[in-house]
Amino acid sequence: MKKTVIILAALLLQLNAQAGEVKALVGGMLIDGFKDQPIQNSVVIIEGERITAVGEMGKLAIPEGAEVISTEGMTVMPGLWDMHVHLQINGHADYTHWHSTYPPRFKDEIMPASAHQLLMAGVTSARDLGAPLDDIIHVRDAINRGDIPGPTMYVSGPFIQKRPYPGTDLYRWGIDGARDARAKVKKLADGGVDVIKLIDQDQMTEAELLAVVDEAHKHGLPVVAHAHRPKEILLGLKAGVDNFEHTGLSTAPEYPPEVVAGLKERAAQMNIGPLFWTPTVEGLFNYDYVKNNTEKLDNDSWHLGLSEDIIKDIRASIAHPERLPYFQITSKRKPTLKRKIHQLLDAGVVLMVGTDSGIPLKFHSQSTWNELDIWVREMGISPMEAIRGATYWPSVMMKVDDQVGTITAGKYADIIAVKGDVLRYINLLQRVDMVFKHGQRVK
């Protein structure tokens, strides 16, 4: 009986290979997401959606009939994650105009275009933190069914905050009391979100804040919160927030001692897991460069999937990047970023790559590699640790590390390949040559 099973399994493998379902990526330098050193002359076997074996040339046999794909001279690594994107926007500089003009086109054009651009940039998983509920659920599910191309999406739907800013009710929900806070979180959970996004928690009552976090955790949903002000951070820590976003405190030179002490205390509680932080520094750090080197904005990769009228509108809105009110204080914030990043690292938090992609001047086709570049080139984070912040740690935070995040037998084959050595030149990630999502070669 056992021999029969083995023979049948071998026949099935051969049939799959003949059908083009078995692929072998051969010859590249492999960053698997676990090891501190890459594997040279690697072999990765993919069968259907999943990785079945990982090894080295001469040590791991390639199944007969497999499609052999050469990765000689390339870095092979897990598909990237971007832990802070907004599919509903795409670089336009006037939010009031955008959100009064384009909501009818979010679901069928703008969000799918943003998702496709991310995927072509090597982002195979992403987290959308702020969008109309029905639209973002529709797009996430369409991607998961294979109807449209894009990363595997994890979504929050609308923000939860005390009072929505004028004209933002479509993607921001206000709360009035602890009972209402629980009701709004339950509505999001029932709507199918993967995470709860919380902002301006220092404007809530303590009862409201605790209700948001507690209700989210009851539904098995992590809570992501802004970290723009010390009180936001301290209250978020008290309530049990799982992941903070942005490198805030405006132009303050560093996080104050009470914040650092709170972070250290929470990071030391390993029994409840790491404290995660998504600093989103590149948009701030690179603004001065972008406003003085506008050729970067002419890269047409961000046109993918968008109609000509939208492309024209975005172009007009960023014609004078130096004049944008959104960024006028940014040059004063830039010198504070490295100090704050290293305070976070010294406190023991786990940093993850996220970009706020879609905000003014930030295109989905470019954001993620730029964030990694600034982490390595300016913030002094090692290339390997930066890559883990865009692969392994996001999968842990979203509790899917048994399925993705590393190149490991049994996991989904979310893999990218790039010509050259990204551990030496991280900016090579701006030109991802191959993208595999769930085993399917999409680029």
Short mmCIF file of C-alpha atoms in Angstrom, two decimals:
data_model
loop_
_atom_site.label_atom_id
_atom_site.label_comp_id
_atom_site.label_asym_id
_atom_site.label_seq_id
_atom_site.Cartn_x
_atom_site.Cartn_y
_atom_site.Cartn_z
CA MET A 1 0.00 0.00 0.00
CA LYS A 2 2.78 2.40 0.99
CA LYS A 3 4.63 1.68 -2.27
CA THR A 4 1.46 2.37 -4.26
CA VAL A 5 1.02 5.74 -2.55
CA ILE A 6 4.62 6.70 -3.34
CA ILE A 7 4.18 5.73 -7.00
CA LEU A 8 0.93 7.72 -7.24
CA ALA A 9 2.59 10.74 -5.63
CA ALA A 10 5.47 10.54 -8.11
CA LEU A 11 3.04 10.28 -11.03
CA LEU A 12 1.09 13.28 -9.74
CA LEU A 13 4.29 15.34 -9.44
CA GLN A 14 5.21 14.40 -13.00
CA LEU A 15 1.75 15.33 -14.30
CA ASN A 16 1.92 18.67 -12.50
CA ALA A 17 5.34 19.34 -13.99
CA GLN A 18 4.08 18.49 -17.46
CA ALA A 19 1.21 20.91 -16.91
CA GLY A 20 3.71 23.65 -16.06
CA GLU A 21 2.76 23.66 -12.39
CA VAL A 22 6.23 22.76 -11.10
CA LYS A 23 8.83 25.50 -11.35
CA ALA A 24 12.47 25.55 -10.30
CA LEU A 25 14.21 28.87 -9.62
CA VAL A 26 17.86 28.00 -10.11
CA GLY A 27 21.17 29.74 -9.52
CA GLY A 28 20.36 32.90 -7.57
CA MET A 29 21.56 34.26 -4.24
CA LEU A 30 18.71 33.44 -1.88
CA ILE A 31 17.63 35.55 1.08
CA ASP A 32 15.14 33.21 2.74
CA GLY A 33 14.00 35.59 5.48
CA PHE A 34 15.41 33.50 8.33
CA LYS A 35 19.16 33.09 7.83
CA ASP A 36 21.58 35.94 8.51
CA GLN A 37 23.59 34.96 5.43
CA PRO A 38 22.25 34.36 1.92
CA ILE A 39 22.33 30.95 0.25
CA GLN A 40 24.48 31.00 -2.89
CA ASN A 41 23.58 29.02 -6.04
CA SER A 42 20.14 28.37 -4.64
CA VAL A 43 17.31 26.18 -5.87
CA VAL A 44 13.68 26.85 -5.02
CA ILE A 45 11.07 24.30 -6.11
CA ILE A 46 7.50 25.54 -6.51
CA GLU A 47 4.57 23.23 -7.03
CA GLY A 48 1.28 24.96 -7.70
CA GLU A 49 0.88 27.75 -5.15
CA ARG A 50 3.49 26.58 -2.67
CA ILE A 51 7.19 26.10 -2.14
CA THR A 52 8.01 22.40 -1.83
CA ALA A 53 11.81 22.48 -1.37
CA VAL A 54 14.68 24.91 -0.89
CA GLY A 55 18.34 24.04 -1.32
CA GLU A 56 21.50 24.44 -3.35
CA MET A 57 22.53 23.44 -6.84
CA GLY A 58 24.08 19.98 -6.81
CA LYS A 59 22.36 19.11 -3.53
CA LEU A 60 18.68 19.50 -4.37
CA ALA A 61 17.35 17.57 -7.35
CA ILE A 62 15.16 19.39 -9.84
CA PRO A 63 11.98 17.41 -10.62
CA GLU A 64 11.92 15.98 -14.10
CA GLY A 65 9.78 18.09 -16.39
CA ALA A 66 9.83 21.15 -14.14
CA GLU A 67 9.96 24.58 -15.74
CA VAL A 68 13.49 25.75 -14.96
CA ILE A 69 13.78 29.51 -14.48
CA SER A 70 17.32 30.85 -14.25
CA THR A 71 18.01 33.31 -11.45
CA GLU A 72 21.77 33.43 -12.10
CA GLY A 73 23.17 36.81 -11.07
CA MET A 74 20.01 37.68 -9.18
CA THR A 75 18.88 38.07 -5.60
CA VAL A 76 15.92 35.82 -4.81
CA MET A 77 13.90 36.82 -1.75
CA PRO A 78 10.43 36.77 -0.23
CA GLY A 79 7.87 39.09 -1.78
CA LEU A 80 7.80 42.47 -0.08
CA TRP A 81 5.16 43.71 2.33
CA ASP A 82 4.07 47.33 2.63
CA MET A 83 2.35 47.75 5.97
CA HIS A 84 0.82 51.18 5.36
CA VAL A 85 -0.81 51.96 2.02
CA HIS A 86 -3.93 53.77 0.87
CA LEU A 87 -5.33 52.27 -2.33
CA GLN A 88 -7.98 54.98 -2.60
CA ILE A 89 -5.42 57.71 -3.34
CA ASN A 90 -2.50 57.87 -5.77
CA GLY A 91 -0.19 60.81 -5.15
CA HIS A 92 -2.69 63.64 -5.73
CA ALA A 93 -1.87 66.75 -3.69
CA ASP A 94 -5.40 68.06 -3.04
CA TYR A 95 -7.34 65.73 -0.75
CA THR A 96 -10.48 67.90 -0.75
CA HIS A 97 -10.69 67.81 -4.54
CA TRP A 98 -9.82 64.11 -4.72
CA HIS A 99 -12.38 62.96 -2.19
CA SER A 100 -15.12 65.11 -3.64
CA THR A 101 -14.43 64.00 -7.22
CA TYR A 102 -13.34 60.37 -7.37
CA PRO A 103 -15.17 58.16 -4.81
CA PRO A 104 -17.43 56.71 -7.58
CA ARG A 105 -14.24 55.50 -9.29
CA PHE A 106 -12.46 54.09 -6.22
CA LYS A 107 -13.75 50.53 -6.43
CA ASP A 108 -13.49 49.82 -10.14
CA GLU A 109 -10.51 51.89 -11.25
CA ILE A 110 -8.39 53.70 -8.66
CA MET A 111 -8.04 50.98 -6.01
CA PRO A 112 -7.38 48.20 -8.57
CA ALA A 113 -4.78 50.41 -10.28
CA SER A 114 -3.02 51.07 -6.97
CA ALA A 115 -3.00 47.37 -6.13
CA HIS A 116 -1.60 46.42 -9.54
CA GLN A 117 1.16 49.02 -9.23
CA LEU A 118 2.18 47.62 -5.83
CA LEU A 119 2.36 44.10 -7.21
CA MET A 120 4.53 45.15 -10.15
CA ALA A 121 6.88 46.78 -7.63
CA GLY A 122 7.39 43.43 -5.90
CA VAL A 123 4.87 43.96 -3.10
CA THR A 124 3.01 40.67 -2.72
CA SER A 125 1.27 41.55 0.58
CA ALA A 126 0.07 44.93 1.81
CA ARG A 127 -2.02 46.52 4.53
CA ASP A 128 -4.49 49.26 3.63
CA LEU A 129 -5.10 51.60 6.56
CA GLY A 130 -8.01 53.84 5.71
CA ALA A 131 -10.64 53.46 3.00
CA PRO A 132 -14.42 53.23 2.50
CA LEU A 133 -15.47 49.88 3.95
CA ASP A 134 -17.48 48.36 1.12
CA ASP A 135 -15.03 49.45 -1.58
CA ILE A 136 -11.89 48.13 0.10
CA ILE A 137 -13.52 44.82 1.04
CA HIS A 138 -14.69 44.42 -2.56
CA VAL A 139 -11.19 45.05 -3.94
CA ARG A 140 -9.48 42.82 -1.36
CA ASP A 141 -11.83 39.94 -2.15
CA ALA A 142 -11.52 40.45 -5.92
CA ILE A 143 -7.74 40.16 -5.60
CA ASN A 144 -8.04 37.05 -3.44
CA ARG A 145 -10.32 35.42 -6.00
CA GLY A 146 -7.85 36.21 -8.76
CA ASP A 147 -10.24 38.55 -10.57
CA ILE A 148 -7.77 41.44 -10.53
CA PRO A 149 -3.99 41.59 -9.94
CA GLY A 150 -2.64 42.86 -6.66
CA PRO A 151 -0.94 41.93 -3.40
CA THR A 152 -2.73 39.89 -0.79
CA MET A 153 -4.47 42.71 1.06
CA TYR A 154 -5.15 43.18 4.77
CA VAL A 155 -7.53 46.07 5.34
CA SER A 156 -8.86 48.28 8.11
CA GLY A 157 -11.70 50.05 6.37
CA PRO A 158 -12.42 53.47 7.91
CA PHE A 159 -10.35 54.96 10.71
CA ILE A 160 -11.84 55.09 14.19
CA GLN A 161 -11.39 58.51 15.78
CA LYS A 162 -13.25 60.86 18.11
CA ARG A 163 -14.51 63.22 15.41
CA PRO A 164 -13.90 62.85 11.67
CA TYR A 165 -12.28 65.79 9.95
CA PRO A 166 -14.70 67.80 7.74
CA GLY A 167 -15.52 66.01 4.49
CA THR A 168 -13.91 62.68 5.49
CA ASP A 169 -16.89 60.68 6.77
CA LEU A 170 -16.50 58.24 3.89
CA TYR A 171 -13.35 56.75 5.40
CA ARG A 172 -13.33 58.04 9.01
CA TRP A 173 -15.85 57.04 11.67
CA GLY A 174 -16.35 59.10 14.80
CA ILE A 175 -17.38 57.66 18.15
CA ASP A 176 -19.53 59.01 20.96
CA GLY A 177 -19.04 57.04 24.16
CA ALA A 178 -17.74 53.58 24.95
CA ARG A 179 -20.89 51.81 23.76
CA ASP A 180 -20.71 53.53 20.38
CA ALA A 181 -17.00 52.72 20.17
CA ARG A 182 -17.76 49.01 20.60
CA ALA A 183 -20.60 49.21 18.07
CA LYS A 184 -18.37 50.83 15.42
CA VAL A 185 -15.61 48.25 15.91
CA LYS A 186 -18.18 45.43 15.75
CA LYS A 187 -19.57 46.87 12.52
CA LEU A 188 -16.09 46.83 11.01
CA ALA A 189 -15.45 43.31 12.27
CA ASP A 190 -18.79 42.11 10.86
CA GLY A 191 -17.88 43.84 7.59
CA GLY A 192 -14.81 41.62 7.32
CA VAL A 193 -11.83 43.87 8.12
CA ASP A 194 -8.47 42.39 9.12
CA VAL A 195 -7.28 45.15 11.45
CA ILE A 196 -8.65 48.20 13.29
CA LYS A 197 -7.09 51.61 12.57
CA LEU A 198 -7.22 54.10 15.46
CA ILE A 199 -6.14 57.75 15.33
CA ASP A 200 -6.26 60.79 17.62
CA GLN A 201 -6.76 58.50 20.60
CA ASP A 202 -5.61 61.32 22.87
CA GLN A 203 -8.88 63.10 22.02
CA MET A 204 -10.99 60.17 23.26
CA THR A 205 -12.02 59.45 26.79
CA GLU A 206 -10.10 56.63 28.38
CA ALA A 207 -13.28 54.55 28.43
CA GLU A 208 -13.75 55.04 24.68
CA LEU A 209 -10.17 54.12 23.89
CA LEU A 210 -10.21 51.01 26.06
CA ALA A 211 -13.52 49.99 24.45
CA VAL A 212 -12.06 50.25 20.93
CA VAL A 213 -9.03 48.11 21.71
CA ASP A 214 -10.88 45.59 23.85
CA GLU A 215 -13.65 45.08 21.29
CA ALA A 216 -11.12 44.68 18.49
CA HIS A 217 -9.18 42.07 20.43
CA LYS A 218 -12.41 40.21 21.25
CA HIS A 219 -12.89 39.84 17.50
CA GLY A 220 -9.29 38.71 17.03
CA LEU A 221 -8.31 41.94 15.27
CA PRO A 222 -5.02 43.76 15.93
CA VAL A 223 -5.15 47.50 16.58
CA VAL A 224 -2.96 49.96 14.68
CA ALA A 225 -2.71 53.51 16.05
CA HIS A 226 -1.13 56.81 15.10
CA ALA A 227 1.85 58.01 17.12
CA HIS A 228 2.02 61.71 16.34
CA ARG A 229 1.94 62.99 19.92
CA PRO A 230 3.35 61.72 23.23
CA LYS A 231 -0.09 61.33 24.77
CA GLU A 232 -1.28 59.32 21.77
CA ILE A 233 1.57 56.88 22.34
CA LEU A 234 1.21 56.66 26.13
CA LEU A 235 -2.55 56.13 25.98
CA GLY A 236 -2.11 53.60 23.17
CA LEU A 237 0.35 51.66 25.30
CA LYS A 238 -2.03 51.71 28.24
CA ALA A 239 -4.89 50.42 26.09
CA GLY A 240 -2.85 47.62 24.51
CA VAL A 241 -2.35 48.89 20.95
CA ASP A 242 -0.42 46.34 18.87
CA ASN A 243 1.28 48.54 16.28
CA PHE A 244 2.06 52.26 16.11
CA GLU A 245 2.30 54.22 12.85
CA HIS A 246 4.55 57.10 11.76
CA THR A 247 7.51 58.87 13.32
CA GLY A 248 5.65 61.71 14.93
CA LEU A 249 6.12 64.54 17.42
CA SER A 250 6.49 66.92 14.49
CA THR A 251 9.77 68.88 14.83
CA ALA A 252 10.57 67.74 18.37
CA PRO A 253 14.15 66.41 18.33
CA GLU A 254 13.34 63.14 20.10
CA TYR A 255 10.76 61.12 22.00
CA PRO A 256 10.49 62.32 25.60
CA PRO A 257 11.80 60.09 28.43
CA GLU A 258 8.35 58.98 29.58
CA VAL A 259 7.52 57.70 26.09
CA VAL A 260 10.82 55.83 25.78
CA ALA A 261 10.31 54.30 29.23
CA GLY A 262 6.81 53.18 28.27
CA LEU A 263 8.06 51.61 25.06
CA LYS A 264 10.84 49.76 26.86
CA GLU A 265 8.43 48.44 29.45
CA ARG A 266 6.02 47.17 26.80
CA ALA A 267 8.74 45.74 24.53
CA ALA A 268 10.06 43.73 27.48
CA GLN A 269 6.74 41.91 27.82
CA MET A 270 7.64 39.18 25.34
CA ASN A 271 4.89 36.94 26.70
CA ILE A 272 2.40 39.06 24.73
CA GLY A 273 4.62 39.32 21.67
CA PRO A 274 6.61 42.16 20.10
CA LEU A 275 5.50 45.78 20.01
CA PHE A 276 5.45 46.73 16.33
CA TRP A 277 6.11 50.14 14.81
CA THR A 278 5.77 51.34 11.21
CA PRO A 279 7.78 54.57 11.01
CA THR A 280 6.98 55.71 7.40
CA VAL A 281 10.04 57.98 7.17
CA GLU A 282 10.86 58.09 3.47
CA GLY A 283 8.16 60.55 2.40
CA LEU A 284 9.51 63.02 4.94
CA PHE A 285 13.18 62.34 4.35
CA ASN A 286 13.04 62.52 0.55
CA TYR A 287 10.71 65.49 0.16
CA ASP A 288 13.49 68.07 -0.30
CA TYR A 289 15.08 65.88 -2.94
CA VAL A 290 11.81 65.32 -4.80
CA LYS A 291 10.81 68.99 -4.87
CA ASN A 292 14.21 69.86 -6.38
CA ASN A 293 14.42 66.86 -8.73
CA THR A 294 11.00 66.60 -10.33
CA GLU A 295 12.12 64.11 -12.98
CA LYS A 296 11.29 61.48 -10.36
CA LEU A 297 7.63 62.48 -10.63
CA ASP A 298 7.66 61.96 -14.41
CA ASN A 299 8.26 58.21 -14.05
CA ASP A 300 5.15 56.81 -15.71
CA SER A 301 5.00 53.63 -13.60
CA TRP A 302 2.25 55.28 -11.55
CA HIS A 303 0.06 55.64 -14.65
CA LEU A 304 -0.63 51.89 -14.76
CA GLY A 305 -4.38 51.24 -14.70
CA LEU A 306 -5.42 54.90 -14.47
CA SER A 307 -7.46 56.77 -17.07
CA GLU A 308 -5.85 59.72 -18.83
CA ASP A 309 -8.09 62.26 -17.09
CA ILE A 310 -6.96 61.06 -13.66
CA ILE A 311 -3.30 61.04 -14.72
CA LYS A 312 -3.66 64.60 -15.98
CA ASP A 313 -5.35 65.69 -12.75
CA ILE A 314 -2.63 64.16 -10.56
CA ARG A 315 0.09 65.76 -12.69
CA ALA A 316 -1.51 69.19 -12.38
CA SER A 317 -1.82 68.85 -8.60
CA ILE A 318 1.92 68.17 -8.15
CA ALA A 319 3.23 70.57 -10.77
CA HIS A 320 4.78 72.68 -8.01
CA PRO A 321 5.77 70.25 -5.24
CA GLU A 322 7.64 72.97 -3.37
CA ARG A 323 4.33 74.79 -2.74
CA LEU A 324 2.37 71.94 -1.18
CA PRO A 325 1.01 72.88 2.28
CA TYR A 326 1.17 69.20 3.26
CA PHE A 327 4.98 69.36 3.36
CA GLN A 328 5.87 72.88 4.47
CA ILE A 329 7.14 71.80 7.88
CA THR A 330 8.79 68.64 6.56
CA SER A 331 12.27 70.15 6.12
CA LYS A 332 12.29 70.93 9.84
CA ARG A 333 11.19 67.37 10.69
CA LYS A 334 13.84 65.69 8.56
CA PRO A 335 16.78 66.19 10.98
CA THR A 336 14.82 64.52 13.81
CA LEU A 337 14.05 61.27 12.02
CA LYS A 338 17.25 59.31 12.55
CA ARG A 339 17.32 60.07 16.27
CA LYS A 340 13.71 58.91 16.67
CA ILE A 341 14.31 55.74 14.66
CA HIS A 342 17.23 54.79 16.89
CA GLN A 343 15.28 55.59 20.04
CA LEU A 344 12.65 53.10 18.84
CA LEU A 345 15.29 50.50 18.07
CA ASP A 346 17.00 51.04 21.43
CA ALA A 347 13.65 50.67 23.19
CA GLY A 348 13.23 47.22 21.64
CA VAL A 349 10.29 47.77 19.32
CA VAL A 350 10.16 45.84 16.03
CA LEU A 351 10.19 48.09 12.98
CA MET A 352 8.23 47.21 9.85
CA VAL A 353 8.32 48.77 6.41
CA GLY A 354 5.30 50.88 5.59
CA THR A 355 5.13 53.99 3.45
CA ASP A 356 1.79 55.84 3.65
CA SER A 357 1.78 55.14 -0.07
CA GLY A 358 -0.75 57.22 -1.99
CA ILE A 359 -0.26 60.48 -0.08
CA PRO A 360 0.92 63.51 -2.11
CA LEU A 361 3.97 62.68 -4.24
CA LYS A 362 3.98 59.05 -3.00
CA PHE A 363 3.19 56.57 -5.76
CA HIS A 364 2.46 52.90 -5.17
CA SER A 365 4.93 51.90 -7.85
CA GLN A 366 7.83 53.57 -6.02
CA SER A 367 7.09 53.91 -2.31
CA THR A 368 8.26 50.60 -0.85
CA TRP A 369 11.76 50.41 -2.31
CA ASN A 370 12.32 54.07 -1.38
CA GLU A 371 11.49 53.33 2.26
CA LEU A 372 13.94 50.43 2.32
CA ASP A 373 16.60 52.60 0.70
CA ILE A 374 16.27 55.31 3.38
CA TRP A 375 16.31 52.73 6.19
CA VAL A 376 19.64 51.38 4.92
CA ARG A 377 21.35 54.42 3.40
CA GLU A 378 20.32 57.09 5.89
CA MET A 379 19.04 55.39 9.06
CA GLY A 380 21.91 52.92 9.38
CA ILE A 381 19.75 49.78 9.50
CA SER A 382 21.46 46.74 8.00
CA PRO A 383 20.12 45.57 4.63
CA MET A 384 19.20 42.14 6.02
CA GLU A 385 17.26 43.62 8.94
CA ALA A 386 15.52 46.10 6.65
CA ILE A 387 14.46 43.25 4.38
CA ARG A 388 13.13 41.31 7.37
CA GLY A 389 11.13 44.44 8.23
CA ALA A 390 9.50 44.13 4.81
CA THR A 391 9.03 40.36 4.76
CA TYR A 392 9.22 38.28 7.94
CA TRP A 393 8.07 40.70 10.65
CA PRO A 394 4.92 41.86 8.83
CA SER A 395 3.85 38.24 8.44
CA VAL A 396 4.36 37.73 12.18
CA MET A 397 2.43 40.87 13.04
CA MET A 398 -0.53 39.78 10.87
CA LYS A 399 -0.29 36.20 12.22
CA VAL A 400 0.26 34.61 8.80
CA ASP A 401 3.94 33.68 9.23
CA ASP A 402 3.00 30.02 8.85
CA GLN A 403 1.93 30.83 5.27
CA VAL A 404 4.13 33.65 3.94
CA GLY A 405 7.01 35.97 4.86
CA THR A 406 9.93 33.60 4.24
CA ILE A 407 11.00 31.25 1.47
CA THR A 408 10.33 28.02 3.31
CA ALA A 409 8.95 24.66 2.16
CA GLY A 410 5.20 24.53 2.70
CA LYS A 411 4.57 28.28 2.44
CA TYR A 412 2.99 30.16 -0.43
CA ALA A 413 5.45 30.94 -3.20
CA ASP A 414 5.44 34.74 -2.84
CA ILE A 415 8.88 35.43 -4.26
CA ILE A 416 10.69 38.20 -6.10
CA ALA A 417 13.97 38.20 -8.00
CA VAL A 418 16.18 41.19 -8.76
CA LYS A 419 19.32 41.43 -10.89
CA GLY A 420 22.31 42.08 -8.66
CA ASP A 421 23.05 41.94 -4.94
CA VAL A 422 20.45 43.88 -2.92
CA LEU A 423 22.44 43.35 0.27
CA ARG A 424 25.09 45.62 -1.21
CA TYR A 425 22.85 47.90 -3.26
CA ILE A 426 19.40 48.00 -1.67
CA ASN A 427 18.12 50.46 -4.28
CA LEU A 428 18.22 47.67 -6.89
CA LEU A 429 14.73 46.94 -5.56
CA GLN A 430 13.46 49.83 -7.68
CA ARG A 431 13.60 47.41 -10.63
CA VAL A 432 12.16 44.07 -9.61
CA ASP A 433 12.63 41.64 -12.50
CA MET A 434 10.42 38.72 -11.45
CA VAL A 435 7.39 38.54 -9.20
CA PHE A 436 5.72 35.29 -8.18
CA LYS A 437 2.52 35.46 -6.17
CA HIS A 438 1.17 32.16 -4.86
CA GLY A 439 3.36 30.38 -7.38
CA GLN A 440 2.10 32.27 -10.40
CA ARG A 441 4.63 34.35 -12.27
CA VAL A 442 2.96 37.76 -12.62
CA LYS A 443 6.01 39.73 -13.80
#
